[in-house]
Amino acid sequence: MSRFFSEEYADLDPYTPGEQPRDGVYIKLNTNESPFPPHPAVTEAVERESRRLHLYSDPESRELREALSAATGLKPEELMATNGSDEALFFAFLAFCSRHTPAVFADITYGFYPVFAQSARVPFREIPLKADLTLDPADYYHAGGTVFIANPNAPTGLALGRKEIEGILERNPYTICVVDEAYVDFGAESCLPLIREHDNLLVVQTFSKSRSLAGGRLGFAAGNPDLIQDLNTIRYAVHPYSVNRMTAAAGIACLAQEKYTQENCRTIQKNREWAAGALRRLGFILTDSRTNFLFARHPAVDGETLYRKLREKRILIRHFSAERIRDYNRITVGSRAEMEKLVAAAEAILKESR
Ligand code: PMP
């Protein structure tokens, strides 16, 4: 830290992104990216748009929001495009939490939530997941703050049904509930249809996972127009042009290729079920993941060792040091060939350690 760094942020404990290795080729199953490249129509749209890079992007992302409106059935004023869903989440911490309205979220969930709370200078309260890592909706009734729920949750992969989220919304009429649906396309129920009935619901989605655009940085928030306006107040105070021209063009082109997106999601789900079955046969214990990753532990090898030994075999997965989940690893579901290599490598590691 330089001697000039603000004392306001001296205690900040920033987010640790998954490693992006530079020492050669790895099978990368550590950051929940899609194994599928964007559709060729998306790369063509980006190339076309790059010819207009001398002009600022539209801070309102009107064309993109029209396309999102057609895709979701919501009105453009119920939607806001952001630089990844991380930006939508951070804006929500800034807009809807305060000294008197803490952020409330699970103890085991997306690791950026406590960091966003710290950066936004708002208090937060963590609610422990149950021993089996499931989330009890009743723990969030009358939460006394702004609730953030990743649904499906990360890194557990477990999902609540729409009805259960609705129960939480109904019992928090005076506070917002933000539902982070980064992984919803891989087999969970979206809460987008609840937006018209619940003015305290904000849904956040991303193009990073099911839509193969992690590097493009595109997400969106959906909620009633007043909430979206609040988020825009924050946006215009921080970063009006955060969705650049090429990313907006990529998003529009991507929404026109829904069949490609859905086929890829189905393939990921198939690969997930295949890999989960193969790992279970090797003695792994897995959660019932509704996402593009598996959350797995093995009674005979601890999480850190498995992570390290797979890394030696040039396969990257994600290990977390938090006490409750240190036995586990999070494994992104890649192509079938990648999952076969993962299973073979895990089998070899288990044999060596016997
Ligand atoms: N929410 C959850 C639960 C995530 O795992 C991630 C991915 N790191 C995000 C949000 C943010 O993704 P992005 O900013 O790429 O949209």
Tab-separated table of C-alpha atoms and ligand atoms in Angstrom:
chain	number	residue	atom	x	y	z
A	1	MET	CA	0.000	0.000	0.000
A	2	SER	CA	1.407	3.413	-0.882
A	3	ARG	CA	1.448	6.129	1.752
A	4	PHE	CA	-1.188	7.909	-0.344
A	5	PHE	CA	-3.832	5.173	-0.214
A	6	SER	CA	-6.994	6.473	1.427
A	7	GLU	CA	-7.371	5.423	5.054
A	8	GLU	CA	-11.081	5.033	4.236
A	9	TYR	CA	-10.222	1.854	2.345
A	10	ALA	CA	-7.238	0.604	4.298
A	11	ASP	CA	-9.289	-2.282	5.706
A	12	LEU	CA	-10.731	-3.361	2.342
A	13	ASP	CA	-10.443	-7.102	1.750
A	14	PRO	CA	-10.886	-7.288	-2.024
A	15	TYR	CA	-12.373	-10.119	-4.065
A	16	THR	CA	-9.997	-12.817	-5.336
A	17	PRO	CA	-10.870	-13.708	-8.935
A	18	GLY	CA	-10.189	-17.255	-10.138
A	19	GLU	CA	-6.652	-17.581	-11.453
A	20	GLN	CA	-5.977	-16.917	-15.154
A	21	PRO	CA	-2.806	-18.984	-15.670
A	22	ARG	CA	0.003	-17.800	-17.915
A	23	ASP	CA	2.363	-20.757	-17.541
A	24	GLY	CA	1.052	-22.821	-20.425
A	25	VAL	CA	-2.100	-24.641	-21.352
A	26	TYR	CA	-4.622	-25.801	-18.759
A	27	ILE	CA	-8.069	-27.294	-18.856
A	28	LYS	CA	-9.782	-24.354	-17.220
A	29	LEU	CA	-12.617	-25.444	-14.967
A	30	ASN	CA	-12.150	-22.721	-12.359
A	31	THR	CA	-14.156	-19.630	-13.359
A	32	ASN	CA	-17.486	-20.984	-14.644
A	33	GLU	CA	-16.949	-19.736	-18.175
A	34	SER	CA	-18.714	-21.370	-21.101
A	35	PRO	CA	-16.674	-23.901	-23.083
A	36	PHE	CA	-18.485	-22.644	-26.198
A	37	PRO	CA	-17.332	-19.531	-28.079
A	38	PRO	CA	-19.875	-16.857	-28.964
A	39	HIS	CA	-22.015	-17.516	-32.061
A	40	PRO	CA	-20.320	-16.282	-35.294
A	41	ALA	CA	-23.120	-13.699	-35.670
A	42	VAL	CA	-21.943	-12.196	-32.367
A	43	THR	CA	-18.315	-11.841	-33.429
A	44	GLU	CA	-19.452	-10.363	-36.752
A	45	ALA	CA	-21.595	-7.794	-34.943
A	46	VAL	CA	-18.638	-6.856	-32.724
A	47	GLU	CA	-16.402	-6.390	-35.730
A	48	ARG	CA	-18.986	-4.198	-37.484
A	49	GLU	CA	-19.486	-2.084	-34.363
A	50	SER	CA	-15.740	-1.651	-33.885
A	51	ARG	CA	-15.813	0.712	-36.874
A	52	ARG	CA	-17.767	3.167	-34.734
A	53	LEU	CA	-15.426	3.147	-31.761
A	54	HIS	CA	-14.679	6.855	-32.199
A	55	LEU	CA	-18.210	7.532	-30.879
A	56	TYR	CA	-19.294	7.132	-27.265
A	57	SER	CA	-21.674	4.296	-26.507
A	58	ASP	CA	-25.330	5.012	-25.702
A	59	PRO	CA	-25.403	5.423	-21.886
A	60	GLU	CA	-28.999	4.172	-21.901
A	61	SER	CA	-28.219	1.117	-24.056
A	62	ARG	CA	-31.597	1.691	-25.745
A	63	GLU	CA	-31.221	-0.817	-28.574
A	64	LEU	CA	-29.936	-3.490	-26.244
A	65	ARG	CA	-32.748	-2.854	-23.770
A	66	GLU	CA	-35.282	-3.142	-26.624
A	67	ALA	CA	-33.779	-6.532	-27.480
A	68	LEU	CA	-33.833	-7.574	-23.807
A	69	SER	CA	-37.423	-6.370	-23.591
A	70	ALA	CA	-38.394	-8.615	-26.524
A	71	ALA	CA	-36.540	-11.536	-24.905
A	72	THR	CA	-37.966	-11.148	-21.390
A	73	GLY	CA	-41.432	-9.655	-21.974
A	74	LEU	CA	-40.497	-6.749	-19.681
A	75	LYS	CA	-40.608	-3.088	-20.708
A	76	PRO	CA	-37.328	-1.284	-21.504
A	77	GLU	CA	-37.893	0.961	-18.457
A	78	GLU	CA	-37.912	-2.168	-16.301
A	79	LEU	CA	-34.404	-3.051	-17.514
A	80	MET	CA	-30.912	-1.679	-17.149
A	81	ALA	CA	-27.797	-3.004	-18.919
A	82	THR	CA	-24.558	-3.113	-16.939
A	83	ASN	CA	-20.879	-3.967	-17.217
A	84	GLY	CA	-21.243	-7.582	-16.135
A	85	SER	CA	-23.794	-8.440	-13.475
A	86	ASP	CA	-21.141	-7.460	-10.915
A	87	GLU	CA	-21.824	-3.836	-11.781
A	88	ALA	CA	-25.593	-4.259	-11.327
A	89	LEU	CA	-24.950	-5.892	-7.947
A	90	PHE	CA	-22.581	-3.153	-6.818
A	91	PHE	CA	-25.063	-0.472	-7.896
A	92	ALA	CA	-27.724	-2.274	-5.834
A	93	PHE	CA	-25.492	-2.219	-2.747
A	94	LEU	CA	-24.986	1.524	-3.268
A	95	ALA	CA	-28.634	2.288	-4.047
A	96	PHE	CA	-30.512	0.063	-1.593
A	97	CYS	CA	-28.302	-0.427	1.476
A	98	SER	CA	-27.351	2.087	4.141
A	99	ARG	CA	-26.223	2.372	7.727
A	100	HIS	CA	-29.827	1.608	8.704
A	101	THR	CA	-30.504	-0.954	5.983
A	102	PRO	CA	-27.746	-3.567	6.105
A	103	ALA	CA	-27.126	-6.049	3.334
A	104	VAL	CA	-28.263	-9.542	4.324
A	105	PHE	CA	-26.931	-12.674	2.634
A	106	ALA	CA	-25.837	-16.258	3.270
A	107	ASP	CA	-22.524	-17.100	4.927
A	108	ILE	CA	-21.660	-19.304	1.955
A	109	THR	CA	-22.510	-17.458	-1.246
A	110	TYR	CA	-20.934	-15.285	-3.938
A	111	GLY	CA	-17.715	-13.985	-2.391
A	112	PHE	CA	-18.166	-10.530	-3.868
A	113	TYR	CA	-21.179	-9.643	-1.652
A	114	PRO	CA	-19.170	-8.816	1.489
A	115	VAL	CA	-16.652	-6.936	-0.653
A	116	PHE	CA	-19.403	-4.870	-2.302
A	117	ALA	CA	-20.800	-4.077	1.149
A	118	GLN	CA	-17.363	-2.945	2.325
A	119	SER	CA	-16.792	-0.843	-0.805
A	120	ALA	CA	-20.256	0.728	-0.440
A	121	ARG	CA	-19.504	1.401	3.244
A	122	VAL	CA	-22.648	-0.396	4.436
A	123	PRO	CA	-22.956	-3.008	7.176
A	124	PHE	CA	-23.839	-6.594	6.346
A	125	ARG	CA	-25.255	-9.600	8.169
A	126	GLU	CA	-24.514	-13.180	7.137
A	127	ILE	CA	-27.089	-15.902	7.686
A	128	PRO	CA	-25.596	-19.404	7.933
A	129	LEU	CA	-26.786	-21.965	5.431
A	130	LYS	CA	-28.069	-25.153	7.052
A	131	ALA	CA	-25.611	-27.980	7.793
A	132	ASP	CA	-26.413	-29.586	4.415
A	133	LEU	CA	-25.648	-26.249	2.689
A	134	THR	CA	-29.296	-25.637	1.768
A	135	LEU	CA	-30.839	-22.224	2.358
A	136	ASP	CA	-33.927	-22.038	4.590
A	137	PRO	CA	-36.185	-19.300	3.170
A	138	ALA	CA	-37.674	-18.729	6.637
A	139	ASP	CA	-34.278	-17.417	7.776
A	140	TYR	CA	-34.884	-14.447	5.445
A	141	TYR	CA	-38.392	-13.556	6.624
A	142	HIS	CA	-38.399	-10.055	8.183
A	143	ALA	CA	-34.690	-9.818	7.378
A	144	GLY	CA	-34.420	-6.174	8.452
A	145	GLY	CA	-32.221	-5.278	5.499
A	146	THR	CA	-31.674	-5.655	1.780
A	147	VAL	CA	-31.565	-9.344	0.968
A	148	PHE	CA	-29.135	-10.680	-1.647
A	149	ILE	CA	-29.786	-14.232	-2.765
A	150	ALA	CA	-27.817	-15.969	-5.480
A	151	ASN	CA	-30.297	-18.391	-7.014
A	152	PRO	CA	-28.941	-20.908	-7.801
A	153	ASN	CA	-26.407	-20.264	-5.085
A	154	ALA	CA	-22.678	-20.256	-5.697
A	155	PRO	CA	-20.588	-22.188	-4.924
A	156	THR	CA	-23.112	-24.741	-3.618
A	157	GLY	CA	-25.069	-24.963	-6.887
A	158	LEU	CA	-28.352	-25.378	-4.992
A	159	ALA	CA	-31.520	-23.570	-6.051
A	160	LEU	CA	-34.727	-22.364	-4.431
A	161	GLY	CA	-38.040	-22.516	-6.285
A	162	ARG	CA	-39.825	-19.338	-7.390
A	163	LYS	CA	-42.510	-19.898	-4.730
A	164	GLU	CA	-39.889	-19.919	-1.982
A	165	ILE	CA	-38.410	-16.625	-3.198
A	166	GLU	CA	-41.927	-15.216	-3.374
A	167	GLY	CA	-42.401	-16.152	0.291
A	168	ILE	CA	-39.294	-14.104	1.139
A	169	LEU	CA	-40.544	-11.129	-0.938
A	170	GLU	CA	-43.930	-11.171	0.781
A	171	ARG	CA	-42.392	-11.155	4.245
A	172	ASN	CA	-40.048	-8.241	3.502
A	173	PRO	CA	-42.501	-5.622	2.224
A	174	TYR	CA	-40.345	-2.684	3.353
A	175	THR	CA	-37.001	-3.812	1.932
A	176	ILE	CA	-35.604	-4.951	-1.386
A	177	CYS	CA	-34.719	-8.505	-2.282
A	178	VAL	CA	-32.057	-8.844	-4.977
A	179	VAL	CA	-32.080	-12.214	-6.732
A	180	ASP	CA	-28.792	-12.889	-8.492
A	181	GLU	CA	-29.614	-15.296	-11.320
A	182	ALA	CA	-26.132	-15.684	-12.816
A	183	TYR	CA	-26.667	-19.457	-13.228
A	184	VAL	CA	-30.438	-19.650	-13.678
A	185	ASP	CA	-30.303	-20.875	-17.298
A	186	PHE	CA	-28.794	-24.199	-16.276
A	187	GLY	CA	-31.880	-25.568	-14.589
A	188	ALA	CA	-33.516	-23.226	-12.058
A	189	GLU	CA	-36.672	-21.072	-12.064
A	190	SER	CA	-36.232	-17.394	-12.867
A	191	CYS	CA	-38.015	-14.746	-10.796
A	192	LEU	CA	-38.378	-12.385	-13.778
A	193	PRO	CA	-42.123	-13.207	-13.982
A	194	LEU	CA	-42.575	-11.896	-10.402
A	195	ILE	CA	-41.380	-8.365	-11.159
A	196	ARG	CA	-44.823	-6.905	-11.936
A	197	GLU	CA	-46.307	-8.308	-8.716
A	198	HIS	CA	-43.492	-7.345	-6.328
A	199	ASP	CA	-42.125	-3.811	-6.295
A	200	ASN	CA	-39.372	-4.880	-3.878
A	201	LEU	CA	-37.817	-7.410	-6.280
A	202	LEU	CA	-34.691	-6.770	-8.310
A	203	VAL	CA	-33.475	-9.610	-10.549
A	204	VAL	CA	-29.908	-9.565	-11.849
A	205	GLN	CA	-28.731	-11.706	-14.747
A	206	THR	CA	-25.533	-12.074	-16.745
A	207	PHE	CA	-24.374	-12.868	-20.277
A	208	SER	CA	-21.166	-14.370	-18.838
A	209	LYS	CA	-22.241	-17.972	-18.353
A	210	SER	CA	-25.014	-19.361	-20.564
A	211	ARG	CA	-24.445	-16.706	-23.247
A	212	SER	CA	-20.675	-17.184	-23.699
A	213	LEU	CA	-19.793	-13.511	-23.162
A	214	ALA	CA	-17.756	-13.496	-19.919
A	215	GLY	CA	-15.015	-11.443	-21.580
A	216	GLY	CA	-17.511	-8.967	-23.036
A	217	ARG	CA	-18.762	-7.948	-19.569
A	218	LEU	CA	-22.523	-7.701	-19.915
A	219	GLY	CA	-25.255	-8.099	-17.342
A	220	PHE	CA	-28.599	-6.545	-16.583
A	221	ALA	CA	-30.921	-5.675	-13.751
A	222	ALA	CA	-34.702	-6.036	-13.974
A	223	GLY	CA	-37.223	-4.515	-11.614
A	224	ASN	CA	-40.007	-1.988	-11.436
A	225	PRO	CA	-39.194	1.345	-13.172
A	226	ASP	CA	-38.627	3.208	-9.869
A	227	LEU	CA	-35.925	0.762	-8.807
A	228	ILE	CA	-34.310	0.977	-12.235
A	229	GLN	CA	-34.362	4.749	-11.995
A	230	ASP	CA	-32.568	4.551	-8.623
A	231	LEU	CA	-29.913	2.345	-10.186
A	232	ASN	CA	-29.571	4.861	-13.016
A	233	THR	CA	-29.002	7.638	-10.495
A	234	ILE	CA	-26.045	5.634	-9.213
A	235	ARG	CA	-24.897	4.817	-12.754
A	236	TYR	CA	-24.842	8.489	-13.764
A	237	ALA	CA	-22.887	9.260	-10.606
A	238	VAL	CA	-20.255	6.645	-11.334
A	239	HIS	CA	-19.911	5.345	-14.875
A	240	PRO	CA	-22.523	6.276	-17.524
A	241	TYR	CA	-20.746	4.576	-20.467
A	242	SER	CA	-19.962	1.329	-18.695
A	243	VAL	CA	-21.534	-0.793	-21.441
A	244	ASN	CA	-19.287	-0.166	-24.427
A	245	ARG	CA	-20.383	-0.233	-28.076
A	246	MET	CA	-18.937	-3.623	-28.931
A	247	THR	CA	-20.431	-5.281	-25.875
A	248	ALA	CA	-23.871	-3.798	-26.556
A	249	ALA	CA	-23.662	-5.045	-30.160
A	250	ALA	CA	-22.572	-8.476	-28.918
A	251	GLY	CA	-25.531	-8.589	-26.526
A	252	ILE	CA	-28.056	-7.699	-29.233
A	253	ALA	CA	-26.614	-10.271	-31.646
A	254	CYS	CA	-26.499	-12.879	-28.895
A	255	LEU	CA	-30.187	-12.419	-28.039
A	256	ALA	CA	-30.987	-13.153	-31.691
A	257	GLN	CA	-29.283	-16.566	-31.324
A	258	GLU	CA	-31.456	-17.976	-28.568
A	259	LYS	CA	-31.460	-21.453	-30.135
A	260	TYR	CA	-27.653	-21.605	-29.924
A	261	THR	CA	-27.745	-20.481	-26.277
A	262	GLN	CA	-30.361	-23.062	-25.357
A	263	GLU	CA	-28.555	-25.892	-27.144
A	264	ASN	CA	-25.368	-24.991	-25.270
A	265	CYS	CA	-27.238	-24.955	-21.956
A	266	ARG	CA	-28.674	-28.399	-22.682
A	267	THR	CA	-25.204	-29.716	-23.539
A	268	ILE	CA	-23.777	-28.292	-20.303
A	269	GLN	CA	-26.597	-29.911	-18.326
A	270	LYS	CA	-25.901	-33.263	-20.016
A	271	ASN	CA	-22.164	-32.961	-19.372
A	272	ARG	CA	-22.913	-31.997	-15.770
A	273	GLU	CA	-25.055	-35.073	-15.174
A	274	TRP	CA	-22.493	-37.324	-16.864
A	275	ALA	CA	-19.617	-35.914	-14.802
A	276	ALA	CA	-21.636	-35.964	-11.565
A	277	GLY	CA	-22.451	-39.659	-12.120
A	278	ALA	CA	-18.838	-40.541	-12.920
A	279	LEU	CA	-17.515	-38.634	-9.876
A	280	ARG	CA	-20.129	-40.251	-7.589
A	281	ARG	CA	-18.958	-43.670	-8.773
A	282	LEU	CA	-15.448	-42.642	-7.637
A	283	GLY	CA	-16.835	-41.896	-4.174
A	284	PHE	CA	-17.276	-38.123	-4.477
A	285	ILE	CA	-20.145	-36.466	-2.623
A	286	LEU	CA	-21.863	-33.761	-4.646
A	287	THR	CA	-24.630	-31.262	-4.165
A	288	ASP	CA	-27.578	-31.319	-6.583
A	289	SER	CA	-26.183	-28.582	-8.797
A	290	ARG	CA	-28.538	-26.565	-10.995
A	291	THR	CA	-25.622	-24.594	-12.460
A	292	ASN	CA	-22.701	-24.926	-14.864
A	293	PHE	CA	-20.446	-26.145	-12.059
A	294	LEU	CA	-20.249	-29.062	-9.641
A	295	PHE	CA	-19.553	-28.721	-5.935
A	296	ALA	CA	-17.802	-31.855	-4.770
A	297	ARG	CA	-15.826	-33.388	-1.946
A	298	HIS	CA	-14.236	-36.777	-1.396
A	299	PRO	CA	-13.887	-38.473	1.995
A	300	ALA	CA	-10.390	-39.780	1.112
A	301	VAL	CA	-8.752	-36.601	-0.201
A	302	ASP	CA	-9.062	-33.079	1.146
A	303	GLY	CA	-10.162	-30.259	-1.125
A	304	GLU	CA	-6.869	-28.404	-1.181
A	305	THR	CA	-4.856	-31.520	-2.063
A	306	LEU	CA	-7.207	-32.443	-4.887
A	307	TYR	CA	-7.011	-28.899	-6.238
A	308	ARG	CA	-3.200	-28.955	-6.091
A	309	LYS	CA	-2.806	-32.394	-7.657
A	310	LEU	CA	-5.211	-31.574	-10.477
A	311	ARG	CA	-3.243	-28.387	-11.074
A	312	GLU	CA	-0.079	-30.472	-11.470
A	313	LYS	CA	-2.003	-32.408	-14.120
A	314	ARG	CA	-2.870	-29.117	-15.812
A	315	ILE	CA	-6.505	-29.056	-14.765
A	316	LEU	CA	-7.660	-25.973	-12.873
A	317	ILE	CA	-10.611	-26.103	-10.489
A	318	ARG	CA	-11.567	-23.705	-7.690
A	319	HIS	CA	-10.833	-24.311	-4.037
A	320	PHE	CA	-12.137	-22.017	-1.281
A	321	SER	CA	-10.457	-21.650	2.069
A	322	ALA	CA	-13.630	-20.775	4.052
A	323	GLU	CA	-13.908	-23.175	6.993
A	324	ARG	CA	-17.312	-24.664	6.154
A	325	ILE	CA	-16.451	-25.529	2.560
A	326	ARG	CA	-12.727	-26.205	2.620
A	327	ASP	CA	-13.344	-29.913	1.938
A	328	TYR	CA	-15.087	-29.033	-1.318
A	329	ASN	CA	-14.031	-27.929	-4.746
A	330	ARG	CA	-16.022	-26.096	-7.366
A	331	ILE	CA	-15.596	-27.609	-10.814
A	332	THR	CA	-16.881	-25.783	-13.887
A	333	VAL	CA	-18.733	-28.013	-16.324
A	334	GLY	CA	-16.818	-27.859	-19.589
A	335	SER	CA	-17.001	-29.918	-22.765
A	336	ARG	CA	-17.531	-33.679	-22.554
A	337	ALA	CA	-13.851	-34.253	-23.470
A	338	GLU	CA	-12.743	-31.909	-20.657
A	339	MET	CA	-14.993	-33.665	-18.148
A	340	GLU	CA	-13.635	-37.063	-19.215
A	341	LYS	CA	-10.085	-35.818	-18.602
A	342	LEU	CA	-11.113	-34.427	-15.228
A	343	VAL	CA	-12.680	-37.719	-14.144
A	344	ALA	CA	-9.659	-39.725	-15.335
A	345	ALA	CA	-7.272	-37.386	-13.497
A	346	ALA	CA	-9.349	-37.537	-10.298
A	347	GLU	CA	-9.380	-41.333	-10.496
A	348	ALA	CA	-5.580	-41.421	-10.857
A	349	ILE	CA	-5.136	-39.050	-7.890
A	350	LEU	CA	-7.404	-41.206	-5.719
A	351	LYS	CA	-5.400	-44.331	-6.651
A	352	GLU	CA	-2.090	-42.592	-5.832
A	353	SER	CA	-3.343	-41.465	-2.445
A	354	ARG	CA	-4.564	-44.932	-1.416
B	1	PMP	N1	-23.142	-13.621	-9.383
B	1	PMP	C1	-22.585	-14.811	-9.153
B	1	PMP	C2	-23.259	-15.729	-8.192
B	1	PMP	C3	-21.399	-15.185	-9.797
B	1	PMP	O1	-20.831	-16.360	-9.539
B	1	PMP	C4	-20.806	-14.287	-10.705
B	1	PMP	C5	-19.551	-14.700	-11.460
B	1	PMP	N2	-18.365	-14.464	-10.834
B	1	PMP	C6	-21.414	-13.039	-10.894
B	1	PMP	C7	-22.577	-12.747	-10.234
B	1	PMP	C8	-20.808	-11.963	-11.747
B	1	PMP	O2	-20.652	-12.305	-13.064
B	1	PMP	P1	-20.460	-11.215	-14.198
B	1	PMP	O3	-19.995	-9.929	-13.564
B	1	PMP	O4	-19.459	-11.824	-15.110
B	1	PMP	O5	-21.804	-11.040	-14.820
